mmCIF file of C-alpha atoms in Angstrom:
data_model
loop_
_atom_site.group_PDB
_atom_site.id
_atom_site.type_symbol
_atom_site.label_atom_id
_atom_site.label_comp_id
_atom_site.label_asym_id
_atom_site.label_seq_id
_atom_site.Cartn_x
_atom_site.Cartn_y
_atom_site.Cartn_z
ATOM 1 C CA UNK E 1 0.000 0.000 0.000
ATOM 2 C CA UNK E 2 1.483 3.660 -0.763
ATOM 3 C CA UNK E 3 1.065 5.962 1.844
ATOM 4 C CA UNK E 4 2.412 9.091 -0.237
ATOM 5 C CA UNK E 5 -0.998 10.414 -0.725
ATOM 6 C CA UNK E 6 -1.885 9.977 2.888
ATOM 7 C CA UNK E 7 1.245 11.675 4.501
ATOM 8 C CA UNK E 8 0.440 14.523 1.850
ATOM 9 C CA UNK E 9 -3.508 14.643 3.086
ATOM 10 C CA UNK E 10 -2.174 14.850 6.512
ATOM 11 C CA UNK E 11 0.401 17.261 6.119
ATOM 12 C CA UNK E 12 -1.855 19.701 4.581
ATOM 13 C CA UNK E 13 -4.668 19.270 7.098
ATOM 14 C CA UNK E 14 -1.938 20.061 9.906
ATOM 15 C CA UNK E 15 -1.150 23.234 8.489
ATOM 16 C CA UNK E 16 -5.172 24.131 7.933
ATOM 17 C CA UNK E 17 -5.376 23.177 11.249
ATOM 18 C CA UNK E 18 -2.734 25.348 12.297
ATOM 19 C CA UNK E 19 -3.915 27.988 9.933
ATOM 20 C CA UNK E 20 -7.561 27.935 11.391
ATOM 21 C CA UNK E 21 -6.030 28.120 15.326
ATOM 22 C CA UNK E 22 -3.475 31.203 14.752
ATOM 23 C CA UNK E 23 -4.905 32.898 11.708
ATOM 24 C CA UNK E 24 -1.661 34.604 9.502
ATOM 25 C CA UNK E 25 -1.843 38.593 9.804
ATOM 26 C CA UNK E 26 -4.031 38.782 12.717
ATOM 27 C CA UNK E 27 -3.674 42.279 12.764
ATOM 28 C CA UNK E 28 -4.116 42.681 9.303
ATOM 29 C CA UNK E 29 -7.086 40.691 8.570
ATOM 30 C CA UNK E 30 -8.861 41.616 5.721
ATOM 31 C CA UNK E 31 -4.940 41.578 4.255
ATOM 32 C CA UNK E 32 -5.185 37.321 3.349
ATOM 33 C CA UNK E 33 -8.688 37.398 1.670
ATOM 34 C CA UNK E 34 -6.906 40.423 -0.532
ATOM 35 C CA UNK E 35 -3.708 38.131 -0.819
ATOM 36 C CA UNK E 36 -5.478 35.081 -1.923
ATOM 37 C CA UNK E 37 -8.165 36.866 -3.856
ATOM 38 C CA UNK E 38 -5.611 38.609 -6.359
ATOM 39 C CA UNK E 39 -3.285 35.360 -6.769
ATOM 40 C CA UNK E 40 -6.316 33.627 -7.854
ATOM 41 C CA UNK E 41 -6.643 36.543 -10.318
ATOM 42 C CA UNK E 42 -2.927 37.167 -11.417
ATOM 43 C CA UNK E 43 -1.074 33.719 -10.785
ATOM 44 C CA UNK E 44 -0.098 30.713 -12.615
ATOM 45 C CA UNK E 45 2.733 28.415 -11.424
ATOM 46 C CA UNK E 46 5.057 26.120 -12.517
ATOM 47 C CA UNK E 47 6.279 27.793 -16.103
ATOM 48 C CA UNK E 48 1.735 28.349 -17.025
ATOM 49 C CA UNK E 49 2.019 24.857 -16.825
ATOM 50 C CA UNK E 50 -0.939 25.259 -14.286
ATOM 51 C CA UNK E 51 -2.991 28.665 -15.111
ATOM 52 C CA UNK E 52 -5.680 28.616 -12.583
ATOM 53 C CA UNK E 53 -4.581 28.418 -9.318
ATOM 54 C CA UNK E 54 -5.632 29.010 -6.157
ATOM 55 C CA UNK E 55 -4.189 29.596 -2.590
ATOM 56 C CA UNK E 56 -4.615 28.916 1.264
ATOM 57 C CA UNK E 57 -2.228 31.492 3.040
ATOM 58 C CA UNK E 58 -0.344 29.035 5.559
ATOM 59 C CA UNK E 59 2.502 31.275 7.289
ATOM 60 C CA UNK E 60 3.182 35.043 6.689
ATOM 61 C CA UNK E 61 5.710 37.752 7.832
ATOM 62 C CA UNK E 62 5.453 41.605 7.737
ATOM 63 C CA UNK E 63 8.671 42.948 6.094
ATOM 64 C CA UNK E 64 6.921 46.610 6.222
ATOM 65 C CA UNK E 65 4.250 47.919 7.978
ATOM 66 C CA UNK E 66 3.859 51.858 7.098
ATOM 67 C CA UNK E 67 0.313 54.077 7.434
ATOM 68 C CA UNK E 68 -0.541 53.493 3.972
ATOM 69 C CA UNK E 69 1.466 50.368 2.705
ATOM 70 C CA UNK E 70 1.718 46.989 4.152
ATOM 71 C CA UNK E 71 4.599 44.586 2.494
ATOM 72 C CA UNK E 72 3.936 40.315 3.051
ATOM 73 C CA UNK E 73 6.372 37.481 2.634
ATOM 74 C CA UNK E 74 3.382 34.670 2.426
ATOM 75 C CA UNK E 75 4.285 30.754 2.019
ATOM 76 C CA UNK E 76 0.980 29.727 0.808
ATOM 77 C CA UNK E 77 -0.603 25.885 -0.335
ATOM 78 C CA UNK E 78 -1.952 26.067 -3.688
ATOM 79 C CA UNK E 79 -3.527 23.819 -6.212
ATOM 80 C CA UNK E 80 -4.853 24.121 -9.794
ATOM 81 C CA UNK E 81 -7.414 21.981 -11.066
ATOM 82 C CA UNK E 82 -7.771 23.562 -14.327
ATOM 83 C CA UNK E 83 -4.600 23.236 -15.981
ATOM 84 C CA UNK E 84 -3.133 23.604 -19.564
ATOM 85 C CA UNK E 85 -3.951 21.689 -22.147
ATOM 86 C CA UNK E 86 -0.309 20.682 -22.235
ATOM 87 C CA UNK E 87 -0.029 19.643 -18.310
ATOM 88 C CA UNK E 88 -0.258 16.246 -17.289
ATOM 89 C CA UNK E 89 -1.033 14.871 -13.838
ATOM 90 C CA UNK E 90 -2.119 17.009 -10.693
ATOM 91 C CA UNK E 91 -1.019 20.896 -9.658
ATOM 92 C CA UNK E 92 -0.338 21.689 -6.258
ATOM 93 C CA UNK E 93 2.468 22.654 -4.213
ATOM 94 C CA UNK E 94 4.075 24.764 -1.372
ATOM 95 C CA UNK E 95 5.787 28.170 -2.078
ATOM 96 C CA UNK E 96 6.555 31.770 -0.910
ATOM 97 C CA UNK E 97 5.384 35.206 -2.580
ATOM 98 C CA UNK E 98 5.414 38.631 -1.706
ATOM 99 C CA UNK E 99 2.863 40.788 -1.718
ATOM 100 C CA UNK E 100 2.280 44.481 -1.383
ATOM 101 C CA UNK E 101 -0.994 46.224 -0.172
ATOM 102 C CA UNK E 102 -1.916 49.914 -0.382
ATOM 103 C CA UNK E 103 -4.999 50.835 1.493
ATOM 104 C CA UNK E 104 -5.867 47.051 1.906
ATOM 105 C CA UNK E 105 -5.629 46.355 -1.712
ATOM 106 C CA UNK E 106 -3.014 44.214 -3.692
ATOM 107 C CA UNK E 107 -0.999 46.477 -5.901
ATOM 108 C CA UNK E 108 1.831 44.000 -6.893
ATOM 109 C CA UNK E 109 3.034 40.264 -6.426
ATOM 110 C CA UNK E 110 6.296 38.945 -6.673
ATOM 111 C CA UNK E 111 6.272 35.267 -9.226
ATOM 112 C CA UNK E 112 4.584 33.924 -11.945
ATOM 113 C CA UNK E 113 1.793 35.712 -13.513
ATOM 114 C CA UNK E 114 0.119 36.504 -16.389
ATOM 115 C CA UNK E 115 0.266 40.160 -17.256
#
């Protein structure tokens, strides 16, 4: 019997879990439904090999915190279940972004994107 998939399942679900007990940004939180809103907008991973991803915020760090700009490191979860007519097999994976609010609103992303 493989167990890859299951140590996968449960890896993710410990980081939800985590995720759900000590939300990321708690003083910023409108700042992760803006994060996760505009990757699923502007991202695409793994060379546009998958072009519809989407997100779940799992750790981030403040690098600047100003009056009227707020600058996140974010290492996210993210999965794709529409991908290219090229791509074979499944999307997902972890990685790290960085994002930059003005006013609570994305303005830029570091990564993959379309334009």
């Amino acid at each position: 019997m493989n167990m890859r998939p299951w140590l996968a399942a449960a890896a993710l679900a410990a980081l939800v879990g985590c995720s759900i007990l000590q939300p990321p940004l708690p003083d910023h939180p409108d700042a992760v439904a803006a994060i996760e809103a505009y990757y699923r907008a502007h991202a695409w991973e793994e060379g546009a090999r998958c072009i519809s991803p989407s997100m779940q915020v799992t750790q981030a760090d403040v690098l600047e915190d100003t009056s009227d700009r707020l600058v996140v490191q974010t290492r996210y979860y993210w999965r794709d279940g529409k991908r290219s007519s090229k791509a074979a097999g499944f999307c997902s994976g972890f990685s790290t972004r960085t994002f930059t609010l003005q006013d609570g609103r994305v303005v830029a992303m570091t990564g993959e994107q379309r334009h």
